[in-house]
Coordinates of C-alpha atoms in Angstrom, one line a residue:
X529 CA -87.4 216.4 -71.9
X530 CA -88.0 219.7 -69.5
X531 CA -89.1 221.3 -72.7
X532 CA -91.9 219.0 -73.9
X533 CA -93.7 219.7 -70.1
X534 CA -96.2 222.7 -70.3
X535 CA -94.8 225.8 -69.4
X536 CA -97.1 226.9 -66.2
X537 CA -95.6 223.1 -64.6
X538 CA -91.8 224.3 -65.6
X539 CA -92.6 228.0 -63.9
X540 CA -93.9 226.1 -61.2
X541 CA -90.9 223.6 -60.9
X542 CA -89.0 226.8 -60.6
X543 CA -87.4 226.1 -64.2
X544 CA -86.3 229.1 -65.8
X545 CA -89.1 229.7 -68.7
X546 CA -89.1 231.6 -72.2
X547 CA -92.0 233.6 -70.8
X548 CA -94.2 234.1 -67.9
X549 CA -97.3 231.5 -68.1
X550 CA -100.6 233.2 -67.1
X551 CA -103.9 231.7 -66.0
X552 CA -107.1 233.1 -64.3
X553 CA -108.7 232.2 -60.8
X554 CA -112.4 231.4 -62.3
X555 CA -111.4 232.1 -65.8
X556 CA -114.5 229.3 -66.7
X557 CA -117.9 231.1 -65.7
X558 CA -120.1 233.9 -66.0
X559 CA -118.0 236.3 -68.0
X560 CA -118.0 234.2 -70.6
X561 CA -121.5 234.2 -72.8
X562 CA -121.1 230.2 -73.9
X563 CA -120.9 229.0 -70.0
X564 CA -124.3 231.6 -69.6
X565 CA -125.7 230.1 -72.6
X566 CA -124.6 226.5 -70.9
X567 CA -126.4 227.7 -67.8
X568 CA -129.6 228.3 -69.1
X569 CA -129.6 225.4 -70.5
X570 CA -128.4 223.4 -67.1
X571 CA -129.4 225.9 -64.2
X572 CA -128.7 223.7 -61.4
X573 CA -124.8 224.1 -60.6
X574 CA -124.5 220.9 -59.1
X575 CA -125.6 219.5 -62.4
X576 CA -123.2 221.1 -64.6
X577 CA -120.0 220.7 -62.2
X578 CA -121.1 216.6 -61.3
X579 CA -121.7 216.2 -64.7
X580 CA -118.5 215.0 -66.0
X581 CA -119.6 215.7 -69.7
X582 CA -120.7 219.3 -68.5
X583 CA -117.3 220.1 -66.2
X584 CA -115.3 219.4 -69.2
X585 CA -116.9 221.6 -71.4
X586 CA -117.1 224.2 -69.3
X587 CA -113.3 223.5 -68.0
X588 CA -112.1 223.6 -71.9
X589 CA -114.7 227.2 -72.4
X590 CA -111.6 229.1 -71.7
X591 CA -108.8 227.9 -73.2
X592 CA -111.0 227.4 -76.6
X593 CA -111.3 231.2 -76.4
X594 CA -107.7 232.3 -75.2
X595 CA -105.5 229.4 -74.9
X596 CA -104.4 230.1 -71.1
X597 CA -101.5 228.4 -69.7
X598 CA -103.2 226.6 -67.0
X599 CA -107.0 224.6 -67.5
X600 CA -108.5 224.2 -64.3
X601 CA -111.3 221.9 -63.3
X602 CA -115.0 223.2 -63.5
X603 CA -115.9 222.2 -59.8
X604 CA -115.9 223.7 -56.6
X605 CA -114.7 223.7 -53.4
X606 CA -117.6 222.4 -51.4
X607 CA -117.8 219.1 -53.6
X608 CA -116.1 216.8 -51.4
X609 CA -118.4 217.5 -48.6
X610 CA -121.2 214.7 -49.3
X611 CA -118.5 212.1 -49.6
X612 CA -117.9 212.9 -45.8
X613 CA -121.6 212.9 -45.3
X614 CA -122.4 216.8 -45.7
X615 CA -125.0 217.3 -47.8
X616 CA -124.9 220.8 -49.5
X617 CA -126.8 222.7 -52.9
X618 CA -125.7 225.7 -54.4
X619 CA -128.5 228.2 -55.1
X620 CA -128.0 230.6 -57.8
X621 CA -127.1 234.1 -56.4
X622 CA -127.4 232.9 -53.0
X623 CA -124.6 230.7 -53.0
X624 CA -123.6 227.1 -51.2
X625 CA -126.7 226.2 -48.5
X626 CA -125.7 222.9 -46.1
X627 CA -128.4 221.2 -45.3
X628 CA -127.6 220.3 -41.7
X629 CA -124.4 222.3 -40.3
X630 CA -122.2 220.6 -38.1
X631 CA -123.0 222.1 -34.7
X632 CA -122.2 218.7 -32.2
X633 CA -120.2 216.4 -31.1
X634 CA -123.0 213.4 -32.5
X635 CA -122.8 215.3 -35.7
X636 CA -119.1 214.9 -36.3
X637 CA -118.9 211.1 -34.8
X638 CA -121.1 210.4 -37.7
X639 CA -118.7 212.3 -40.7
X640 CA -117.2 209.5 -43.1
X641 CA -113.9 209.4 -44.3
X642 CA -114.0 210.7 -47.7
X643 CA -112.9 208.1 -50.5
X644 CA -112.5 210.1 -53.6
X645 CA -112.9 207.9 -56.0
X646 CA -116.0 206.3 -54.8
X647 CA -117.9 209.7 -54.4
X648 CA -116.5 211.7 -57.1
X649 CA -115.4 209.6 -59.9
X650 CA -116.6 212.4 -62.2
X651 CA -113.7 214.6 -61.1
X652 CA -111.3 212.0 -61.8
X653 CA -112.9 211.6 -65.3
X654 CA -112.8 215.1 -66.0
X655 CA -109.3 215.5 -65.0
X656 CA -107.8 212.7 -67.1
X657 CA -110.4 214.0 -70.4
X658 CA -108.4 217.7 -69.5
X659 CA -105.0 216.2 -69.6
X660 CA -105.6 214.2 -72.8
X661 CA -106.9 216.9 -74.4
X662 CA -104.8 220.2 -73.7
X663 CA -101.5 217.8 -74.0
X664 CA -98.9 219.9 -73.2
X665 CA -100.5 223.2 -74.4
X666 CA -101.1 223.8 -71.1
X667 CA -100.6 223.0 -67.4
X668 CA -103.8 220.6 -66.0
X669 CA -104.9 222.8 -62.7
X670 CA -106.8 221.2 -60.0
X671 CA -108.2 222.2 -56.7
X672 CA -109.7 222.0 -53.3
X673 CA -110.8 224.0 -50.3
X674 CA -108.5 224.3 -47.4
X675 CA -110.1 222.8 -43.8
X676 CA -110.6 226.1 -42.4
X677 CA -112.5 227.6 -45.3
X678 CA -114.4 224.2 -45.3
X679 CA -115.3 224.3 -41.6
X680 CA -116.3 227.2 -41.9
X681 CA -119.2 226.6 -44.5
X682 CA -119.9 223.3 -42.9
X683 CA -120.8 225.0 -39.0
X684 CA -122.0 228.1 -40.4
X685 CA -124.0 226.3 -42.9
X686 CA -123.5 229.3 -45.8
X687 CA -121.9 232.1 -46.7
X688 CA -121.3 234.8 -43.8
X689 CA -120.2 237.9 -43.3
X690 CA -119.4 237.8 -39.7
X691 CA -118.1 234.3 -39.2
X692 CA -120.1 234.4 -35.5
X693 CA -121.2 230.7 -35.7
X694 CA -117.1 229.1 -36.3
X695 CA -115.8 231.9 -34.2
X696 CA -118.3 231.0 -31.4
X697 CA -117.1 227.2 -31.7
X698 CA -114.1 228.1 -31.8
X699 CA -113.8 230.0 -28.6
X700 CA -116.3 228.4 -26.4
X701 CA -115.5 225.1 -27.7
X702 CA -112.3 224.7 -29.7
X703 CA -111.7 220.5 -28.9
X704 CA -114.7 220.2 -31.4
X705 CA -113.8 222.5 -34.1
X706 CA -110.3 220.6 -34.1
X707 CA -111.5 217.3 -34.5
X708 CA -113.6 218.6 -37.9
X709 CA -110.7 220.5 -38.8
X710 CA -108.5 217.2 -38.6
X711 CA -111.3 214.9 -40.5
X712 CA -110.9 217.9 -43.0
X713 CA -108.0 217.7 -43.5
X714 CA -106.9 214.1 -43.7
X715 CA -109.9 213.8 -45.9
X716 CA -108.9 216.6 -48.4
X717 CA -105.4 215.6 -48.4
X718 CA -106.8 211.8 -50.2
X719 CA -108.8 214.0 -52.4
X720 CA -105.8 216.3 -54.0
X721 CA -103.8 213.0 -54.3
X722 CA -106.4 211.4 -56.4
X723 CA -106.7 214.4 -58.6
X724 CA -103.1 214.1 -59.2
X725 CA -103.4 210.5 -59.9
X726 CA -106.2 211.8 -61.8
X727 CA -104.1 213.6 -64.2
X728 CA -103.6 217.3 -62.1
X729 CA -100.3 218.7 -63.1
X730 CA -100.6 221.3 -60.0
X731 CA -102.9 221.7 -57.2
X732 CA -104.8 224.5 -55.5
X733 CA -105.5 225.5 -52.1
X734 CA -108.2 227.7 -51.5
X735 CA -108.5 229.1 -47.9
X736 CA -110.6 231.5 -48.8
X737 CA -112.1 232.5 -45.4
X738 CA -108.5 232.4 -43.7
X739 CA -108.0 236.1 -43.9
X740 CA -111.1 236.8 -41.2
X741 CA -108.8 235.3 -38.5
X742 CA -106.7 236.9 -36.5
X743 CA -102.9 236.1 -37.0
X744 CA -103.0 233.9 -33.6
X745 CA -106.2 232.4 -34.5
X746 CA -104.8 231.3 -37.8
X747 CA -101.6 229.7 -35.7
X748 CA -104.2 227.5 -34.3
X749 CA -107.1 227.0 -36.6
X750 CA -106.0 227.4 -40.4
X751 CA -102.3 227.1 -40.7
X752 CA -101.5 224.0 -39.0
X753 CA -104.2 222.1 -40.9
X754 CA -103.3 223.4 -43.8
X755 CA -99.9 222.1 -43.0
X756 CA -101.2 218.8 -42.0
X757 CA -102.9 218.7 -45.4
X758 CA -99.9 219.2 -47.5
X759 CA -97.4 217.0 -45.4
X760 CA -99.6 213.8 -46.4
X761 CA -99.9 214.8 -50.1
X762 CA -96.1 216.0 -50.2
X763 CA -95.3 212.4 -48.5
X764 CA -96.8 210.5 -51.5
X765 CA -96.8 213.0 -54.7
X766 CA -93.7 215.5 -53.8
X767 CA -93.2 216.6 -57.0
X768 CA -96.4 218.2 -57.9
X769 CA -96.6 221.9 -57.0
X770 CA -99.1 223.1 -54.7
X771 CA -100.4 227.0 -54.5
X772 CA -101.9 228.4 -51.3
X773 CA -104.6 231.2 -51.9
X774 CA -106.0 233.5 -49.5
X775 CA -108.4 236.5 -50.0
X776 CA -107.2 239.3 -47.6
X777 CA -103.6 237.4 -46.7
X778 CA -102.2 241.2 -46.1
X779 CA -101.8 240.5 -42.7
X780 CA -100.9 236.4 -42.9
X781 CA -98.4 236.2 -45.7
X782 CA -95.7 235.2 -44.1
X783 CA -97.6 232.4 -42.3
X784 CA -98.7 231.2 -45.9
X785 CA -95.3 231.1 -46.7
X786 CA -94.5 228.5 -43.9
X787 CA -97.3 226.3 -45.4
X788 CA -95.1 223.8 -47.1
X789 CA -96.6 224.5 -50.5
X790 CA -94.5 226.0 -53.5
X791 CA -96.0 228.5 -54.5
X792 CA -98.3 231.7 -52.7
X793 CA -101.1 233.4 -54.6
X794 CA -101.0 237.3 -53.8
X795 CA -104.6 238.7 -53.7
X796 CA -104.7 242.2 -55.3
X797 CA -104.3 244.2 -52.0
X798 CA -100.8 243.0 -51.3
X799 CA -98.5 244.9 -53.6
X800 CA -96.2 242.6 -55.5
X801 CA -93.0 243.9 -54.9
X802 CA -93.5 244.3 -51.0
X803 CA -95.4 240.4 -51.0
X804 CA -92.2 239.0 -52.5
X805 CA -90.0 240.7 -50.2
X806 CA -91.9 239.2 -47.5
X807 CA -92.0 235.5 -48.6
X808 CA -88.5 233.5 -48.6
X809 CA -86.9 233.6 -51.9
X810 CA -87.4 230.0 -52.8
X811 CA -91.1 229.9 -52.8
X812 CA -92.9 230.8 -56.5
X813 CA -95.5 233.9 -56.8
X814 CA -98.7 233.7 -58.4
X815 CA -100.9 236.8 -59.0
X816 CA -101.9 239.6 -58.9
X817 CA -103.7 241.7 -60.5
X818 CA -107.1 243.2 -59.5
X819 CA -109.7 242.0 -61.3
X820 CA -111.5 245.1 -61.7
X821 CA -108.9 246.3 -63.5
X822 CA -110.4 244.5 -66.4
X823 CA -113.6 247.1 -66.7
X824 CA -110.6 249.4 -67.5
X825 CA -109.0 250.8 -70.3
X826 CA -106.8 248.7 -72.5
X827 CA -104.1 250.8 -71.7
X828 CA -105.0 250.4 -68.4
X829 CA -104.9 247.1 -68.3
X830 CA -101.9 246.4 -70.2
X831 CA -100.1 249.4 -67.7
X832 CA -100.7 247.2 -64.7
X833 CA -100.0 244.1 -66.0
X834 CA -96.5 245.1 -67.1
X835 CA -95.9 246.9 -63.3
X836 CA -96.8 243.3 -61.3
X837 CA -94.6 241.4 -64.3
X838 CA -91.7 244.3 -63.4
X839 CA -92.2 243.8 -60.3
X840 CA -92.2 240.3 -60.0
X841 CA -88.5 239.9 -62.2
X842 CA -85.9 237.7 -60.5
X843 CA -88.5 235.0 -59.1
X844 CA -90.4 232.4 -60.4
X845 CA -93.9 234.2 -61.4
X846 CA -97.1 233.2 -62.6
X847 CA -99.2 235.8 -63.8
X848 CA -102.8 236.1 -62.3
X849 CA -105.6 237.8 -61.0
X850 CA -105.4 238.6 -57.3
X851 CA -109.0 237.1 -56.8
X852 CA -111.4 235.3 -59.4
X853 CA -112.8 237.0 -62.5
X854 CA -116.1 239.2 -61.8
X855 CA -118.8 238.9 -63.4
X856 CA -119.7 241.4 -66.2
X857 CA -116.0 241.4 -66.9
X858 CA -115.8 242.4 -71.1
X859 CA -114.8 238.8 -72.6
X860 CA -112.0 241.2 -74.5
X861 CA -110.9 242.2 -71.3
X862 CA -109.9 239.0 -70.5
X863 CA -108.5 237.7 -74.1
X864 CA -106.8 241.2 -73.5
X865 CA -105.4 240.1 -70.1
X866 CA -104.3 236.6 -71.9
X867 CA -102.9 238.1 -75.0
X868 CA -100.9 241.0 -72.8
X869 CA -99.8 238.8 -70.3
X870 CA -98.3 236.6 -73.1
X871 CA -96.6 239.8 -74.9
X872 CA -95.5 241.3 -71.7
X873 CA -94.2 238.7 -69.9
X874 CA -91.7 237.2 -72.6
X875 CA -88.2 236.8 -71.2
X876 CA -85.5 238.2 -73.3
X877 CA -83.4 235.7 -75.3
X878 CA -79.7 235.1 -73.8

């Protein structure tokens, strides 16, 4: 029965596996010449990631091409937000632009509670359409945004580089930023259970601002929410793995570790062997190879991906990139990454 589930869910069960399943953070995008072709036709991103016809085809671009072990969901993380009654856009090469960031008390008294299947019924159609079609080929990936990475775009109202606006709430006046943080994450918590009941096989986390706190800022504003986040989706789906992701978790790791989830994404600047001895022995690995490594050589390539898979022998591995794949990335870079990762990471039989 264990064998007819696909092999990223077993890895991530902690079964032992014939071979160590590979995916890639953003593996659907603008690498790939059939999502640009897709774009020009559809420029507006919202369009093409609310668009349930549009998210699946661009969800299924990848595996088409290289028949990963994990397909996830064409969406991003900021999607959830107008169900709570943040209204965003995404403006290409700018990035996510919120229309009114959350700077008040009034402002926050007003947020709804999200209701997932009311406000993004297109997710849960695209999930279900994912599952049904990749079978058990591969492992059905969802994903969401963590509260602090959330809050953050929500007060600052867009990307930042110096985080000044949250950081300013937070220490002049923290009540505030908790109560978001809370409607965050009670809200985000409903929205990974109904991509499970959706048809996700494994969920997520992205707290991709996280690593611009301070190790006792995170203790107060990232980890416990993240906690309180996976406590309520662990209390009604505890089966289904959950990955934590953080860029720049260097100096955090073990905190990601205490999460709850069951499995911890390295980013690239962590080096595999020293991340694992830092995490308890239990929890599962994903990662993490830097993706600009794939502007390399082949034999590049191929030489780092089979020092992270040496590395990571003994523990329950999947391979990945140690942040999303860039842009201008050679497609055969990646179906090289894919292919190698697949030939590399195949367990000796007993």
């Amino acid at each position: 029965m264990a064998d007819s589930l696909p092999l990223l869910l077993r890895a991530a069960h902690g079964e032992p596996v014939e071979r160590t399943p590979v995916w890639m953070m953003r593996q659907a995008g603008r690498y790939m010449k059939t999502y640009r072709d897709l774009r020009d036709r559809y420029p507006g991103f919202r369009e093409r990631s609310e668009n349930p016809d549009l998210s699946y085809e661009i969800s299924m671009q990848p595996f088409k091409a290289f028949r990963p072990d994990g397909v996830i969901l064409f969406s991003d993380i900021l999607t959830p937000l107008p169900g709570m009654g943040i209204e965003f856009d995404i403006v290409e090469r700018h990035g996510p632009l919120i229309h009114e960031p959350i700077r008040n008390q009034d402002q926050i008294d007003s947020l709804r509670p999200l209701e997932p299947a009311a406000s993004m019924s297109f997710v849960g159609s695209v999930l279900t359409r994912l599952r049904q079609a990749v079978g058990t080929s591969a492992a059905v990936l969802g994903f969401v945004g963590a509260p602090w990475t959330l809050a953050a775009y929500a007060v600052e109202g867009k990307s930042s580089k110096t985080y000044s606006v949250i950081k300013a709430m937070a220490f002049r006046e923290p009540a505030l930023l908790h109560q978001l943080l809370a409607h965050l994450a009670d809200g985000i918590a409903a929205y990974v259970r109904y991509q499970i009941d959706s048809g996700a096989q494994v969920v997520q986390i992205f707290d991709s601002w996280a690593g611009q706190l301070s190790p006792q800022d995170y203790d107060v504003f990232a980890g416990p929410y993240q906690q309180r986040l996976i406590r309520q989706v662990k209390q009604t789906h505890p089966d289904t793995p959950l990955i934590l992701y953080i860029s720049g978790s260097a100096g955090v790791l073990e905190r990601m570790g205490a999460s709850g989830v069951d499995i911890v994404s390295l980013d690239w600047t962590v080096d595999m062997a020293d991340g694992l001895a830092r995490l308890p022995a239990h929890l599962g690995v994903q990662g993490n190879v830097d993706p600009g490594l794939l502007y390399g050589s082949p034999e590049m390539i191929c030489a780092r991906i089979e020092d992270t898979l040496r590395k990571a022998q003994g523990r329950h591995h999947i391979l990945n990139l140690g942040h999303g794949i860039l842009p201008g990335t050679p497609e055969e870079n990646a179906r090289l990454f894919f292919d190698a990762g697949k030939r590399l990471g195949a367990k000796p039989s007993a």
